[in-house]
Amino acid sequence: MPVLTLSDVSAKAASPYEADIAAASGVLHVDLDALAHNYGLICKAAPCAKAAAVVKADAYGLGVAPVSRRLWAEGCRQFFVAEASEGRVLRALLPDATIYVLDGLFPDAAPLFSEYRLQPCLSTLDEVAEWARECHRVGKRLEACLHFDTGLTRLGLTAGEAEMLIGQPQRLDAMAITLVMSHLACGDDAANPQNEAQRLRFDALRARLPFGLDKAPASLANTAGTFLGNTYQYDLLRPGIGLYGGNPFINKANPFRPVVTAQARILQLREADEGTGVGYGADYRIKGHQRLAVLSIGYADGYFRVLSNRDRDHMRGGSVYVAGMIAPVVGRVSMDMLTIDVTHIPKDTIKRGDLAELIGPHIDLDDVGARAGTIGYEILTSLGKRYMRLYQANGTITDGERA
Ligand SMILES: *Cc1c(COP(=O)(O)O)cnc(C)c1O
């Protein structure tokens, strides 16, 4: 496994993090080398396009600073964030990056965008007008992206607005459009006919754009879209989840390497007899004699309560990897703790203070998502703030500031 485990980390006596690790309830390990590998995989899948990186929501919860710095070192020059505030943070980290803001402009927000050289993804004619006004105010052809809706029915100029823009190209006179984009609704399912329908709509629209914008750089594909074939790749890719090790597909194997390992501490090992209730509500009852381990992570850390195990619902609960084996969650996940069944794990291989893997190379992120009735994206973006965060960079472990 390419992931350096915490036992490797604590084995290094000289590690400056040793004392902190020993006292940490949860440890989140982000493998930036795997991130770099995954970025390379995207680039290889689309040799004629450039790969941007989507780093919204604190790089899907992994930490925008170490993630963006590493992607920049790997040659990534274009970044997408959701909000202007995220763009501002990223601008301080990467002074020379191209930064697109997916939310686009709010009324009166344009001056902040121009101050921090953030490019709004313009999604309405009102936004186009506000950006034009900002261009006049600062006396510059400010850069922006034009975002068209081709079927997701979320953000983007509607078909009607696109017609108005094509009919009145002077609306764009004042600005410099650097990118024309749209977003797929069903890219995670290669067999869905909506993918081609959106692509054809995007092509038809681009062909009619004024000012040579038919030849402007275009972008349609997120991670999954990148793998729909080269007709979906255009000039710029917008991968997010794949970079972070999640499976972008609903029905295909994950080609990406895991990036995140989340570990919890064993607070206590204990035994219980037949019929004893475990945890709040006594939702789980001991069968025969069982050995249990209480772990230091709960729903406040983003380990969802729906991963609890009830007697009547064996299939749903989460499981963790500890002492080289899989151990199921028993009873309810509480705010700061959860309990696992370790009856089958040899006593001499597990002890108080050991770390158990909640997500990582042995516990698949997307499987945790599926068991929680959600997707890997939500598991990542919910990872709590209490984890001690360590980053692996070029084979060595460091903290978020140094990485
Ligand atoms: C979040 C987002 C992406 C990234 O999607 P992934 O599925 O994580 O690769 C790309 N484009 C837009 C518009 C997005 O909102």
PDB file of C-alpha atoms in Angstrom, residues 260-361:
ATOM      1  CA  VAL A 260      -7.371  10.209   2.795  1.00  0.00           C
ATOM      2  CA  THR A 261      -6.894   7.976   5.812  1.00  0.00           C
ATOM      3  CA  ALA A 262      -8.975   8.781   8.885  1.00  0.00           C
ATOM      4  CA  GLN A 263      -8.059   7.043  12.104  1.00  0.00           C
ATOM      5  CA  ALA A 264      -9.592   6.907  15.575  1.00  0.00           C
ATOM      6  CA  ARG A 265      -8.011   5.987  18.881  1.00  0.00           C
ATOM      7  CA  ILE A 266      -9.049   2.965  20.917  1.00  0.00           C
ATOM      8  CA  LEU A 267     -10.077   4.553  24.215  1.00  0.00           C
ATOM      9  CA  GLN A 268     -11.055   1.379  25.978  1.00  0.00           C
ATOM     10  CA  LEU A 269     -11.330  -2.362  25.433  1.00  0.00           C
ATOM     11  CA  ARG A 270     -14.080  -4.166  27.299  1.00  0.00           C
ATOM     12  CA  GLU A 271     -16.174  -7.306  27.432  1.00  0.00           C
ATOM     13  CA  ALA A 272     -19.896  -7.753  27.796  1.00  0.00           C
ATOM     14  CA  ASP A 273     -22.313 -10.631  28.299  1.00  0.00           C
ATOM     15  CA  GLU A 274     -25.461 -11.844  26.581  1.00  0.00           C
ATOM     16  CA  GLY A 275     -28.265  -9.325  26.396  1.00  0.00           C
ATOM     17  CA  THR A 276     -26.292  -6.267  27.530  1.00  0.00           C
ATOM     18  CA  GLY A 277     -27.309  -3.126  25.622  1.00  0.00           C
ATOM     19  CA  VAL A 278     -24.532  -1.190  23.856  1.00  0.00           C
ATOM     20  CA  GLY A 279     -24.640   2.598  23.626  1.00  0.00           C
ATOM     21  CA  TYR A 280     -27.533   5.067  23.646  1.00  0.00           C
ATOM     22  CA  GLY A 281     -30.941   3.501  23.328  1.00  0.00           C
ATOM     23  CA  ALA A 282     -29.390   0.050  23.859  1.00  0.00           C
ATOM     24  CA  ASP A 283     -30.059  -0.417  20.147  1.00  0.00           C
ATOM     25  CA  TYR A 284     -27.641  -3.312  19.951  1.00  0.00           C
ATOM     26  CA  ARG A 285     -27.632  -6.241  22.393  1.00  0.00           C
ATOM     27  CA  ILE A 286     -24.698  -8.516  23.071  1.00  0.00           C
ATOM     28  CA  LYS A 287     -25.009 -12.057  21.768  1.00  0.00           C
ATOM     29  CA  GLY A 288     -23.264 -14.620  23.914  1.00  0.00           C
ATOM     30  CA  HIS A 289     -20.057 -12.954  25.010  1.00  0.00           C
ATOM     31  CA  GLN A 290     -18.434 -10.195  22.988  1.00  0.00           C
ATOM     32  CA  ARG A 291     -15.332  -8.052  23.238  1.00  0.00           C
ATOM     33  CA  LEU A 292     -15.742  -4.397  22.313  1.00  0.00           C
ATOM     34  CA  ALA A 293     -13.489  -1.440  21.597  1.00  0.00           C
ATOM     35  CA  VAL A 294     -14.625   2.128  22.161  1.00  0.00           C
ATOM     36  CA  LEU A 295     -13.214   4.507  19.537  1.00  0.00           C
ATOM     37  CA  SER A 296     -12.655   8.242  19.854  1.00  0.00           C
ATOM     38  CA  ILE A 297     -14.516   9.478  16.769  1.00  0.00           C
ATOM     39  CA  GLY A 298     -18.215  10.244  16.465  1.00  0.00           C
ATOM     40  CA  TYR A 299     -20.722  12.151  14.413  1.00  0.00           C
ATOM     41  CA  ALA A 300     -19.207  15.494  15.443  1.00  0.00           C
ATOM     42  CA  ASP A 301     -16.171  14.391  13.428  1.00  0.00           C
ATOM     43  CA  GLY A 302     -18.269  13.573  10.383  1.00  0.00           C
ATOM     44  CA  TYR A 303     -18.684   9.878  11.105  1.00  0.00           C
ATOM     45  CA  PHE A 304     -22.398   9.896  10.422  1.00  0.00           C
ATOM     46  CA  ARG A 305     -24.819   8.581  13.021  1.00  0.00           C
ATOM     47  CA  VAL A 306     -26.577   6.660  10.266  1.00  0.00           C
ATOM     48  CA  LEU A 307     -23.527   4.335  10.301  1.00  0.00           C
ATOM     49  CA  SER A 308     -24.780   3.022  13.670  1.00  0.00           C
ATOM     50  CA  ASN A 309     -25.616  -0.656  13.927  1.00  0.00           C
ATOM     51  CA  ARG A 310     -29.019  -1.830  15.093  1.00  0.00           C
ATOM     52  CA  ASP A 311     -29.909  -5.434  15.761  1.00  0.00           C
ATOM     53  CA  ARG A 312     -32.551  -5.263  13.087  1.00  0.00           C
ATOM     54  CA  ASP A 313     -30.328  -3.648  10.488  1.00  0.00           C
ATOM     55  CA  HIS A 314     -27.047  -5.521  10.264  1.00  0.00           C
ATOM     56  CA  MET A 315     -26.256  -4.540   6.719  1.00  0.00           C
ATOM     57  CA  ARG A 316     -26.229  -0.825   7.236  1.00  0.00           C
ATOM     58  CA  GLY A 317     -23.672  -0.178   9.962  1.00  0.00           C
ATOM     59  CA  GLY A 318     -20.149   0.980   9.301  1.00  0.00           C
ATOM     60  CA  SER A 319     -17.033  -1.050   9.859  1.00  0.00           C
ATOM     61  CA  VAL A 320     -13.446  -0.162  10.645  1.00  0.00           C
ATOM     62  CA  TYR A 321     -10.056  -1.755  10.087  1.00  0.00           C
ATOM     63  CA  VAL A 322      -8.010  -2.516  13.171  1.00  0.00           C
ATOM     64  CA  ALA A 323      -5.207  -4.966  13.977  1.00  0.00           C
ATOM     65  CA  GLY A 324      -5.294  -6.174  10.400  1.00  0.00           C
ATOM     66  CA  MET A 325      -8.981  -7.106  10.490  1.00  0.00           C
ATOM     67  CA  ILE A 326     -12.392  -5.627   9.764  1.00  0.00           C
ATOM     68  CA  ALA A 327     -14.534  -4.878  12.820  1.00  0.00           C
ATOM     69  CA  PRO A 328     -18.188  -3.780  12.636  1.00  0.00           C
ATOM     70  CA  VAL A 329     -19.718  -0.825  14.440  1.00  0.00           C
ATOM     71  CA  VAL A 330     -22.114  -1.965  17.164  1.00  0.00           C
ATOM     72  CA  GLY A 331     -24.700   0.297  18.764  1.00  0.00           C
ATOM     73  CA  ARG A 332     -25.265   3.944  18.016  1.00  0.00           C
ATOM     74  CA  VAL A 333     -22.537   6.284  16.902  1.00  0.00           C
ATOM     75  CA  SER A 334     -22.482   9.083  19.487  1.00  0.00           C
ATOM     76  CA  MET A 335     -21.059  12.586  19.232  1.00  0.00           C
ATOM     77  CA  ASP A 336     -17.457  11.784  20.115  1.00  0.00           C
ATOM     78  CA  MET A 337     -17.328   8.004  20.192  1.00  0.00           C
ATOM     79  CA  LEU A 338     -18.361   4.810  18.539  1.00  0.00           C
ATOM     80  CA  THR A 339     -18.088   1.166  19.560  1.00  0.00           C
ATOM     81  CA  ILE A 340     -16.881  -1.763  17.496  1.00  0.00           C
ATOM     82  CA  ASP A 341     -17.027  -5.510  17.967  1.00  0.00           C
ATOM     83  CA  VAL A 342     -13.523  -6.999  18.260  1.00  0.00           C
ATOM     84  CA  THR A 343     -14.484 -10.458  19.510  1.00  0.00           C
ATOM     85  CA  HIS A 344     -12.790 -12.096  16.512  1.00  0.00           C
ATOM     86  CA  ILE A 345      -9.530 -10.164  16.893  1.00  0.00           C
ATOM     87  CA  PRO A 346      -6.781 -11.963  18.859  1.00  0.00           C
ATOM     88  CA  LYS A 347      -6.390 -10.255  22.232  1.00  0.00           C
ATOM     89  CA  ASP A 348      -2.640  -9.857  21.975  1.00  0.00           C
ATOM     90  CA  THR A 349      -2.870  -7.914  18.680  1.00  0.00           C
ATOM     91  CA  ILE A 350      -5.050  -5.050  19.908  1.00  0.00           C
ATOM     92  CA  LYS A 351      -4.625  -2.648  22.820  1.00  0.00           C
ATOM     93  CA  ARG A 352      -5.788   0.621  24.289  1.00  0.00           C
ATOM     94  CA  GLY A 353      -4.252   3.548  22.404  1.00  0.00           C
ATOM     95  CA  ASP A 354      -4.057   1.755  19.057  1.00  0.00           C
ATOM     96  CA  LEU A 355      -5.421   3.536  16.014  1.00  0.00           C
ATOM     97  CA  ALA A 356      -8.258   2.113  13.944  1.00  0.00           C
ATOM     98  CA  GLU A 357      -8.870   3.042  10.307  1.00  0.00           C
ATOM     99  CA  LEU A 358     -12.308   4.519   9.593  1.00  0.00           C
ATOM    100  CA  ILE A 359     -11.559   5.480   5.990  1.00  0.00           C
ATOM    101  CA  GLY A 360      -8.459   4.631   4.014  1.00  0.00           C
ATOM    102  CA  PRO A 361      -6.752   1.933   2.001  1.00  0.00           C
TER     103      PRO A 361
END
